[in-house]
mmCIF file of C-alpha atoms in Angstrom:
data_model
loop_
_atom_site.group_PDB
_atom_site.id
_atom_site.type_symbol
_atom_site.label_atom_id
_atom_site.label_comp_id
_atom_site.label_asym_id
_atom_site.label_seq_id
_atom_site.Cartn_x
_atom_site.Cartn_y
_atom_site.Cartn_z
ATOM 1 C CA UNK C 780 -0.143 -0.082 0.095
ATOM 2 C CA UNK C 781 1.346 3.567 -0.766
ATOM 3 C CA UNK C 782 2.963 5.363 1.856
ATOM 4 C CA UNK C 783 0.103 8.000 1.438
ATOM 5 C CA UNK C 784 -3.089 5.654 2.015
ATOM 6 C CA UNK C 785 -1.421 3.368 5.501
ATOM 7 C CA UNK C 786 -3.000 6.500 7.961
ATOM 8 C CA UNK C 787 0.196 6.103 9.637
ATOM 9 C CA UNK C 788 1.687 8.967 11.976
ATOM 10 C CA UNK C 789 5.215 9.066 12.362
ATOM 11 C CA UNK C 790 7.372 11.001 14.912
ATOM 12 C CA UNK C 791 11.009 11.217 13.474
ATOM 13 C CA UNK C 792 14.148 11.253 15.746
ATOM 14 C CA UNK C 793 15.259 14.559 14.137
ATOM 15 C CA UNK C 794 11.622 15.949 14.027
ATOM 16 C CA UNK C 795 11.776 16.362 10.487
ATOM 17 C CA UNK C 796 9.928 19.671 10.435
ATOM 18 C CA UNK C 797 9.699 21.936 7.114
ATOM 19 C CA UNK C 798 11.898 24.951 8.082
ATOM 20 C CA UNK C 799 10.257 27.161 5.524
ATOM 21 C CA UNK C 800 6.637 26.803 6.933
ATOM 22 C CA UNK C 801 5.100 28.115 10.121
ATOM 23 C CA UNK C 802 3.904 25.391 13.059
ATOM 24 C CA UNK C 803 0.175 25.896 11.830
ATOM 25 C CA UNK C 804 1.567 24.980 8.103
ATOM 26 C CA UNK C 805 3.612 22.080 9.673
ATOM 27 C CA UNK C 806 0.371 20.594 10.950
ATOM 28 C CA UNK C 807 -1.621 21.336 8.614
ATOM 29 C CA UNK C 808 0.579 19.831 5.597
ATOM 30 C CA UNK C 809 -0.749 15.965 5.583
ATOM 31 C CA UNK C 810 -4.434 17.452 5.912
ATOM 32 C CA UNK C 811 -3.661 19.536 2.908
ATOM 33 C CA UNK C 812 -2.278 16.347 0.838
ATOM 34 C CA UNK C 813 -5.753 14.647 1.883
ATOM 35 C CA UNK C 814 -7.399 17.337 0.363
ATOM 36 C CA UNK C 815 -9.668 18.030 3.513
ATOM 37 C CA UNK C 816 -11.760 21.360 3.321
ATOM 38 C CA UNK C 817 -10.085 24.608 4.818
ATOM 39 C CA UNK C 818 -12.481 25.038 7.292
ATOM 40 C CA UNK C 819 -11.821 21.397 8.586
ATOM 41 C CA UNK C 820 -8.617 21.950 8.660
ATOM 42 C CA UNK C 821 -8.470 25.047 10.485
ATOM 43 C CA UNK C 822 -10.712 23.365 13.295
ATOM 44 C CA UNK C 823 -8.250 20.447 13.663
ATOM 45 C CA UNK C 824 -4.912 22.037 13.366
ATOM 46 C CA UNK C 825 -6.185 24.472 16.114
ATOM 47 C CA UNK C 826 -7.574 21.695 18.558
ATOM 48 C CA UNK C 827 -4.380 19.532 18.178
ATOM 49 C CA UNK C 828 -2.245 22.562 19.019
ATOM 50 C CA UNK C 829 -4.129 22.871 21.982
ATOM 51 C CA UNK C 830 -3.933 19.297 22.870
ATOM 52 C CA UNK C 831 -0.287 19.756 22.538
ATOM 53 C CA UNK C 832 0.095 22.957 24.547
ATOM 54 C CA UNK C 833 1.335 25.251 21.747
ATOM 55 C CA UNK C 834 -1.986 27.357 20.987
ATOM 56 C CA UNK C 835 -0.759 30.979 20.245
ATOM 57 C CA UNK C 836 2.510 29.750 18.372
ATOM 58 C CA UNK C 837 0.688 28.971 15.119
ATOM 59 C CA UNK C 838 2.845 31.870 13.312
ATOM 60 C CA UNK C 839 6.229 30.857 14.663
ATOM 61 C CA UNK C 840 8.848 28.933 12.441
ATOM 62 C CA UNK C 841 10.396 25.977 13.540
ATOM 63 C CA UNK C 842 14.258 27.951 14.275
ATOM 64 C CA UNK C 843 12.161 30.091 16.988
ATOM 65 C CA UNK C 844 10.995 27.042 18.704
ATOM 66 C CA UNK C 845 12.719 24.898 21.533
ATOM 67 C CA UNK C 846 13.744 21.404 20.945
ATOM 68 C CA UNK C 847 10.601 20.387 23.260
ATOM 69 C CA UNK C 848 8.060 22.718 21.235
ATOM 70 C CA UNK C 849 9.499 21.206 17.980
ATOM 71 C CA UNK C 850 8.853 17.640 19.011
ATOM 72 C CA UNK C 851 5.307 18.727 20.264
ATOM 73 C CA UNK C 852 4.940 20.073 16.555
ATOM 74 C CA UNK C 853 5.926 17.280 15.212
ATOM 75 C CA UNK C 854 3.745 14.779 17.332
ATOM 76 C CA UNK C 855 0.897 17.408 16.040
ATOM 77 C CA UNK C 856 1.417 16.720 12.632
ATOM 78 C CA UNK C 857 1.214 13.124 13.062
ATOM 79 C CA UNK C 858 -1.886 13.205 15.226
ATOM 80 C CA UNK C 859 -3.892 15.845 13.222
ATOM 81 C CA UNK C 860 -4.540 12.920 10.388
ATOM 82 C CA UNK C 861 -6.204 10.978 13.389
ATOM 83 C CA UNK C 862 -3.835 8.006 12.246
ATOM 84 C CA UNK C 863 -5.032 4.400 13.167
ATOM 85 C CA UNK C 864 -1.450 3.976 14.330
ATOM 86 C CA UNK C 865 1.071 6.514 15.382
ATOM 87 C CA UNK C 866 5.107 5.425 15.157
ATOM 88 C CA UNK C 867 7.475 7.340 17.308
ATOM 89 C CA UNK C 868 11.723 6.521 16.233
ATOM 90 C CA UNK C 869 13.777 7.423 19.708
ATOM 91 C CA UNK C 870 11.476 10.778 19.580
ATOM 92 C CA UNK C 871 13.145 12.252 22.754
ATOM 93 C CA UNK C 872 16.719 11.268 21.737
ATOM 94 C CA UNK C 873 17.577 15.203 20.899
ATOM 95 C CA UNK C 874 16.618 16.775 23.966
ATOM 96 C CA UNK C 875 18.305 16.986 27.167
ATOM 97 C CA UNK C 876 17.818 14.761 30.210
ATOM 98 C CA UNK C 877 15.525 17.154 32.170
ATOM 99 C CA UNK C 878 13.007 18.029 29.067
ATOM 100 C CA UNK C 879 13.305 14.066 28.188
ATOM 101 C CA UNK C 880 11.266 13.386 31.395
ATOM 102 C CA UNK C 881 8.898 16.337 30.560
ATOM 103 C CA UNK C 882 7.967 15.305 27.218
ATOM 104 C CA UNK C 883 7.726 11.555 27.918
ATOM 105 C CA UNK C 884 5.015 12.452 30.327
ATOM 106 C CA UNK C 885 3.198 14.919 27.698
ATOM 107 C CA UNK C 886 3.395 11.834 25.057
ATOM 108 C CA UNK C 887 2.001 9.479 27.761
ATOM 109 C CA UNK C 888 -0.612 11.791 28.185
ATOM 110 C CA UNK C 889 -1.626 12.547 24.686
ATOM 111 C CA UNK C 890 -1.529 9.191 23.773
ATOM 112 C CA UNK C 891 -3.920 8.417 26.907
ATOM 113 C CA UNK C 892 -6.494 11.393 25.817
ATOM 114 C CA UNK C 893 -6.555 10.479 21.983
ATOM 115 C CA UNK C 894 -6.656 6.586 22.704
ATOM 116 C CA UNK C 895 -4.646 5.737 19.762
ATOM 117 C CA UNK C 896 -2.292 2.574 19.177
ATOM 118 C CA UNK C 897 1.260 3.600 19.762
ATOM 119 C CA UNK C 898 4.660 1.990 19.086
ATOM 120 C CA UNK C 899 7.605 3.578 20.641
ATOM 121 C CA UNK C 900 10.874 2.191 19.840
ATOM 122 C CA UNK C 901 13.890 3.755 21.954
ATOM 123 C CA UNK C 902 17.158 2.337 23.580
ATOM 124 C CA UNK C 903 16.255 3.746 27.373
ATOM 125 C CA UNK C 904 14.531 1.587 29.477
ATOM 126 C CA UNK C 905 13.174 4.052 31.918
ATOM 127 C CA UNK C 906 11.844 5.845 29.168
ATOM 128 C CA UNK C 907 10.371 2.674 27.421
ATOM 129 C CA UNK C 908 9.186 1.227 30.869
ATOM 130 C CA UNK C 909 7.507 4.793 32.336
ATOM 131 C CA UNK C 910 5.079 5.020 29.043
ATOM 132 C CA UNK C 911 4.087 1.953 27.805
ATOM 133 C CA UNK C 912 1.645 -0.871 28.600
ATOM 134 C CA UNK C 913 3.480 -3.760 27.187
ATOM 135 C CA UNK C 914 7.287 -3.549 25.984
ATOM 136 C CA UNK C 915 9.215 -5.875 23.712
ATOM 137 C CA UNK C 916 12.748 -5.869 24.055
ATOM 138 C CA UNK C 917 14.565 -7.186 21.044
ATOM 139 C CA UNK C 918 17.951 -9.047 20.402
ATOM 140 C CA UNK C 919 19.192 -8.788 16.680
ATOM 141 C CA UNK C 920 15.505 -8.583 15.660
ATOM 142 C CA UNK C 921 14.136 -10.989 17.717
ATOM 143 C CA UNK C 922 11.768 -10.543 20.525
ATOM 144 C CA UNK C 923 12.954 -12.119 23.683
ATOM 145 C CA UNK C 924 10.531 -11.193 25.914
ATOM 146 C CA UNK C 925 6.812 -9.274 25.514
ATOM 147 C CA UNK C 926 5.189 -8.360 28.842
ATOM 148 C CA UNK C 927 3.965 -5.844 30.977
ATOM 149 C CA UNK C 928 6.847 -3.333 32.285
ATOM 150 C CA UNK C 929 6.604 -4.010 35.673
ATOM 151 C CA UNK C 930 7.118 -8.234 34.852
ATOM 152 C CA UNK C 931 10.111 -7.684 32.956
ATOM 153 C CA UNK C 932 11.190 -5.380 35.350
ATOM 154 C CA UNK C 933 11.071 -7.913 38.166
ATOM 155 C CA UNK C 934 10.913 -11.454 36.223
ATOM 156 C CA UNK C 935 13.675 -11.109 33.025
ATOM 157 C CA UNK C 936 12.986 -14.685 31.250
ATOM 158 C CA UNK C 937 16.502 -14.566 29.337
ATOM 159 C CA UNK C 938 20.149 -13.468 30.324
ATOM 160 C CA UNK C 939 20.198 -10.703 27.776
ATOM 161 C CA UNK C 940 16.871 -9.141 28.778
ATOM 162 C CA UNK C 941 18.177 -9.524 32.568
ATOM 163 C CA UNK C 942 21.419 -7.566 31.556
ATOM 164 C CA UNK C 943 19.309 -5.013 29.790
ATOM 165 C CA UNK C 944 17.320 -3.929 32.769
ATOM 166 C CA UNK C 945 20.214 -4.311 35.463
ATOM 167 C CA UNK C 946 20.767 -7.697 36.819
ATOM 168 C CA UNK C 947 24.696 -8.004 36.581
ATOM 169 C CA UNK C 948 25.484 -10.459 38.960
ATOM 170 C CA UNK C 949 24.976 -14.061 37.522
ATOM 171 C CA UNK C 950 25.886 -17.827 39.015
ATOM 172 C CA UNK C 951 25.953 -20.833 36.498
ATOM 173 C CA UNK C 952 24.323 -23.394 38.756
ATOM 174 C CA UNK C 953 25.620 -27.082 38.325
ATOM 175 C CA UNK C 954 22.105 -29.212 39.891
ATOM 176 C CA UNK C 955 18.367 -28.229 39.515
ATOM 177 C CA UNK C 956 15.983 -29.874 41.759
ATOM 178 C CA UNK C 957 12.301 -28.800 42.036
ATOM 179 C CA UNK C 958 11.055 -28.950 45.677
ATOM 180 C CA UNK C 959 7.585 -27.664 46.471
ATOM 181 C CA UNK C 960 7.229 -23.686 46.506
ATOM 182 C CA UNK C 961 11.220 -24.006 45.885
ATOM 183 C CA UNK C 962 13.663 -24.747 43.465
ATOM 184 C CA UNK C 963 16.647 -25.969 44.779
ATOM 185 C CA UNK C 964 19.717 -25.263 43.147
ATOM 186 C CA UNK C 965 23.592 -26.399 43.884
ATOM 187 C CA UNK C 966 27.008 -25.019 42.942
ATOM 188 C CA UNK C 967 30.877 -25.952 44.351
ATOM 189 C CA UNK C 968 28.569 -27.870 47.286
ATOM 190 C CA UNK C 969 26.771 -24.391 48.091
ATOM 191 C CA UNK C 970 23.054 -24.377 48.091
ATOM 192 C CA UNK C 971 20.527 -21.750 46.646
ATOM 193 C CA UNK C 972 16.838 -21.580 46.726
ATOM 194 C CA UNK C 973 14.725 -19.863 44.070
ATOM 195 C CA UNK C 974 11.378 -19.120 45.084
ATOM 196 C CA UNK C 975 8.292 -19.851 42.792
ATOM 197 C CA UNK C 976 5.682 -17.028 42.738
ATOM 198 C CA UNK C 977 2.767 -16.495 40.568
ATOM 199 C CA UNK C 978 4.179 -14.222 37.368
ATOM 200 C CA UNK C 979 7.311 -15.555 37.386
ATOM 201 C CA UNK C 980 7.068 -18.160 34.538
ATOM 202 C CA UNK C 981 8.674 -21.348 34.672
ATOM 203 C CA UNK C 982 12.051 -20.294 35.232
ATOM 204 C CA UNK C 983 13.499 -22.848 33.281
ATOM 205 C CA UNK C 984 17.176 -22.233 33.270
ATOM 206 C CA UNK C 985 19.893 -22.962 35.317
ATOM 207 C CA UNK C 986 21.154 -19.233 35.412
ATOM 208 C CA UNK C 987 20.966 -17.281 38.296
ATOM 209 C CA UNK C 988 20.321 -13.524 38.324
ATOM 210 C CA UNK C 989 20.181 -10.722 41.235
ATOM 211 C CA UNK C 990 20.288 -7.140 41.064
ATOM 212 C CA UNK C 991 22.698 -5.184 43.265
ATOM 213 C CA UNK C 992 20.097 -3.380 45.263
ATOM 214 C CA UNK C 993 18.661 -6.927 45.935
ATOM 215 C CA UNK C 994 21.908 -8.484 47.461
ATOM 216 C CA UNK C 995 21.959 -8.158 51.159
ATOM 217 C CA UNK C 996 25.832 -7.381 52.540
ATOM 218 C CA UNK C 997 26.809 -7.309 56.127
ATOM 219 C CA UNK C 998 29.387 -9.047 58.303
ATOM 220 C CA UNK C 999 29.465 -12.598 59.370
ATOM 221 C CA UNK C 1000 28.171 -11.559 62.815
ATOM 222 C CA UNK C 1001 24.933 -9.733 60.868
ATOM 223 C CA UNK C 1002 24.376 -12.571 58.493
ATOM 224 C CA UNK C 1003 23.990 -16.350 59.633
ATOM 225 C CA UNK C 1004 25.574 -19.210 57.355
ATOM 226 C CA UNK C 1005 23.103 -21.103 55.527
ATOM 227 C CA UNK C 1006 21.176 -21.143 52.038
ATOM 228 C CA UNK C 1007 21.567 -18.798 49.713
ATOM 229 C CA UNK C 1008 24.686 -17.270 51.371
ATOM 230 C CA UNK C 1009 27.982 -16.704 50.459
ATOM 231 C CA UNK C 1010 31.141 -15.509 52.027
ATOM 232 C CA UNK C 1011 33.902 -13.094 50.460
ATOM 233 C CA UNK C 1012 35.613 -9.492 50.827
ATOM 234 C CA UNK C 1013 35.603 -6.353 49.840
ATOM 235 C CA UNK C 1014 37.480 -5.802 46.171
ATOM 236 C CA UNK C 1015 36.406 -1.945 45.099
ATOM 237 C CA UNK C 1016 34.166 0.580 47.171
ATOM 238 C CA UNK C 1017 32.325 3.372 45.288
ATOM 239 C CA UNK C 1018 30.589 6.315 46.447
ATOM 240 C CA UNK C 1019 27.442 6.895 44.708
ATOM 241 C CA UNK C 1020 25.488 9.415 46.994
ATOM 242 C CA UNK C 1021 22.668 7.850 48.785
ATOM 243 C CA UNK C 1022 24.709 4.405 48.898
ATOM 244 C CA UNK C 1023 27.921 2.615 48.311
ATOM 245 C CA UNK C 1024 28.662 -0.076 45.619
ATOM 246 C CA UNK C 1025 30.866 -2.752 46.346
ATOM 247 C CA UNK C 1026 32.413 -5.503 44.458
ATOM 248 C CA UNK C 1027 32.909 -8.160 46.361
ATOM 249 C CA UNK C 1028 35.077 -11.395 45.591
ATOM 250 C CA UNK C 1029 33.808 -14.684 46.414
ATOM 251 C CA UNK C 1030 34.812 -18.398 45.154
ATOM 252 C CA UNK C 1031 31.694 -17.908 42.874
ATOM 253 C CA UNK C 1032 33.110 -14.730 41.407
ATOM 254 C CA UNK C 1033 32.578 -10.973 41.668
ATOM 255 C CA UNK C 1034 29.450 -9.257 42.466
ATOM 256 C CA UNK C 1035 27.909 -5.852 43.272
ATOM 257 C CA UNK C 1036 25.813 -4.901 45.965
ATOM 258 C CA UNK C 1037 24.508 -1.688 46.293
ATOM 259 C CA UNK C 1038 24.536 -0.984 50.527
ATOM 260 C CA UNK C 1039 23.279 2.519 52.064
ATOM 261 C CA UNK C 1040 25.388 2.773 55.145
ATOM 262 C CA UNK C 1041 26.981 5.859 56.896
ATOM 263 C CA UNK C 1042 30.735 4.427 56.782
ATOM 264 C CA UNK C 1043 31.258 2.132 54.007
ATOM 265 C CA UNK C 1044 33.306 -1.249 54.456
ATOM 266 C CA UNK C 1045 37.172 -0.936 53.652
ATOM 267 C CA UNK C 1046 38.721 -2.922 50.565
ATOM 268 C CA UNK C 1047 39.770 -6.532 52.358
ATOM 269 C CA UNK C 1048 36.905 -6.306 54.919
ATOM 270 C CA UNK C 1049 35.329 -10.033 55.080
ATOM 271 C CA UNK C 1050 31.875 -10.031 54.249
ATOM 272 C CA UNK C 1051 28.745 -12.180 53.764
ATOM 273 C CA UNK C 1052 26.282 -11.873 51.282
ATOM 274 C CA UNK C 1053 22.747 -13.197 51.301
ATOM 275 C CA UNK C 1054 20.670 -14.014 48.023
ATOM 276 C CA UNK C 1055 17.133 -13.703 48.883
ATOM 277 C CA UNK C 1056 15.302 -16.502 47.437
ATOM 278 C CA UNK C 1057 12.503 -13.866 46.150
ATOM 279 C CA UNK C 1058 14.670 -11.562 44.525
ATOM 280 C CA UNK C 1059 17.329 -14.616 42.641
ATOM 281 C CA UNK C 1060 15.339 -15.147 39.206
ATOM 282 C CA UNK C 1061 16.419 -18.163 36.838
ATOM 283 C CA UNK C 1062 16.782 -16.811 33.315
ATOM 284 C CA UNK C 1063 17.903 -18.915 29.855
#
């Protein structure tokens, strides 16, 4: 089907506004191509400019607008044709951090208000998770997981997805055994349990993953011996502001742990890590 008959709205990464046309004419462009009447064009352009909070900017040119205002003009141009599907190609990558946050809230508001099915492409996971009803994480053109943002954030299915969303601690287990509500795993004589929970899926793999924020770190006196525990020593300490990030050296490799505390552990300090059974996930 020819492009002009697909009824898709497309918002480009670079905005792709016509520099010689005013805001009004940029937004009206698609309607004029569709031979819409003058009065109807005027009504729809003014209505959509009000929706994207650009009323009063009709006579300005793109060079007279800020980055956020240009992006809203691009969104208005895509929406005014009343598309069946709205496509965004990394629309916020050219904006600074604060403006990106404001614009993603605005995009979500407009999408919810108009109810148009929208496909949004981004490399920024926070951006995707904050505005989406469903997220598809792709690896080399193949969807590895398609689910609600909260489900993907808590329970990634594959190692690629886990790494992409911030799981950077992994354990390759040697044995696996099902035991009621727990999956029991063993490596080098140590036992780890993973909790079965609704929404977690089948958890078929033998590789465990956990976030730095979910690991519990303390001294041998603070954390007792038992399953899901691992002894180690502090290798590197980094101050993050609200917390310290530690690289802990263990017999199963190095693990990254975040811990809020007043006085940091020094390098070489003997510590013990706890891998909570409800936070440890198995990935393929």
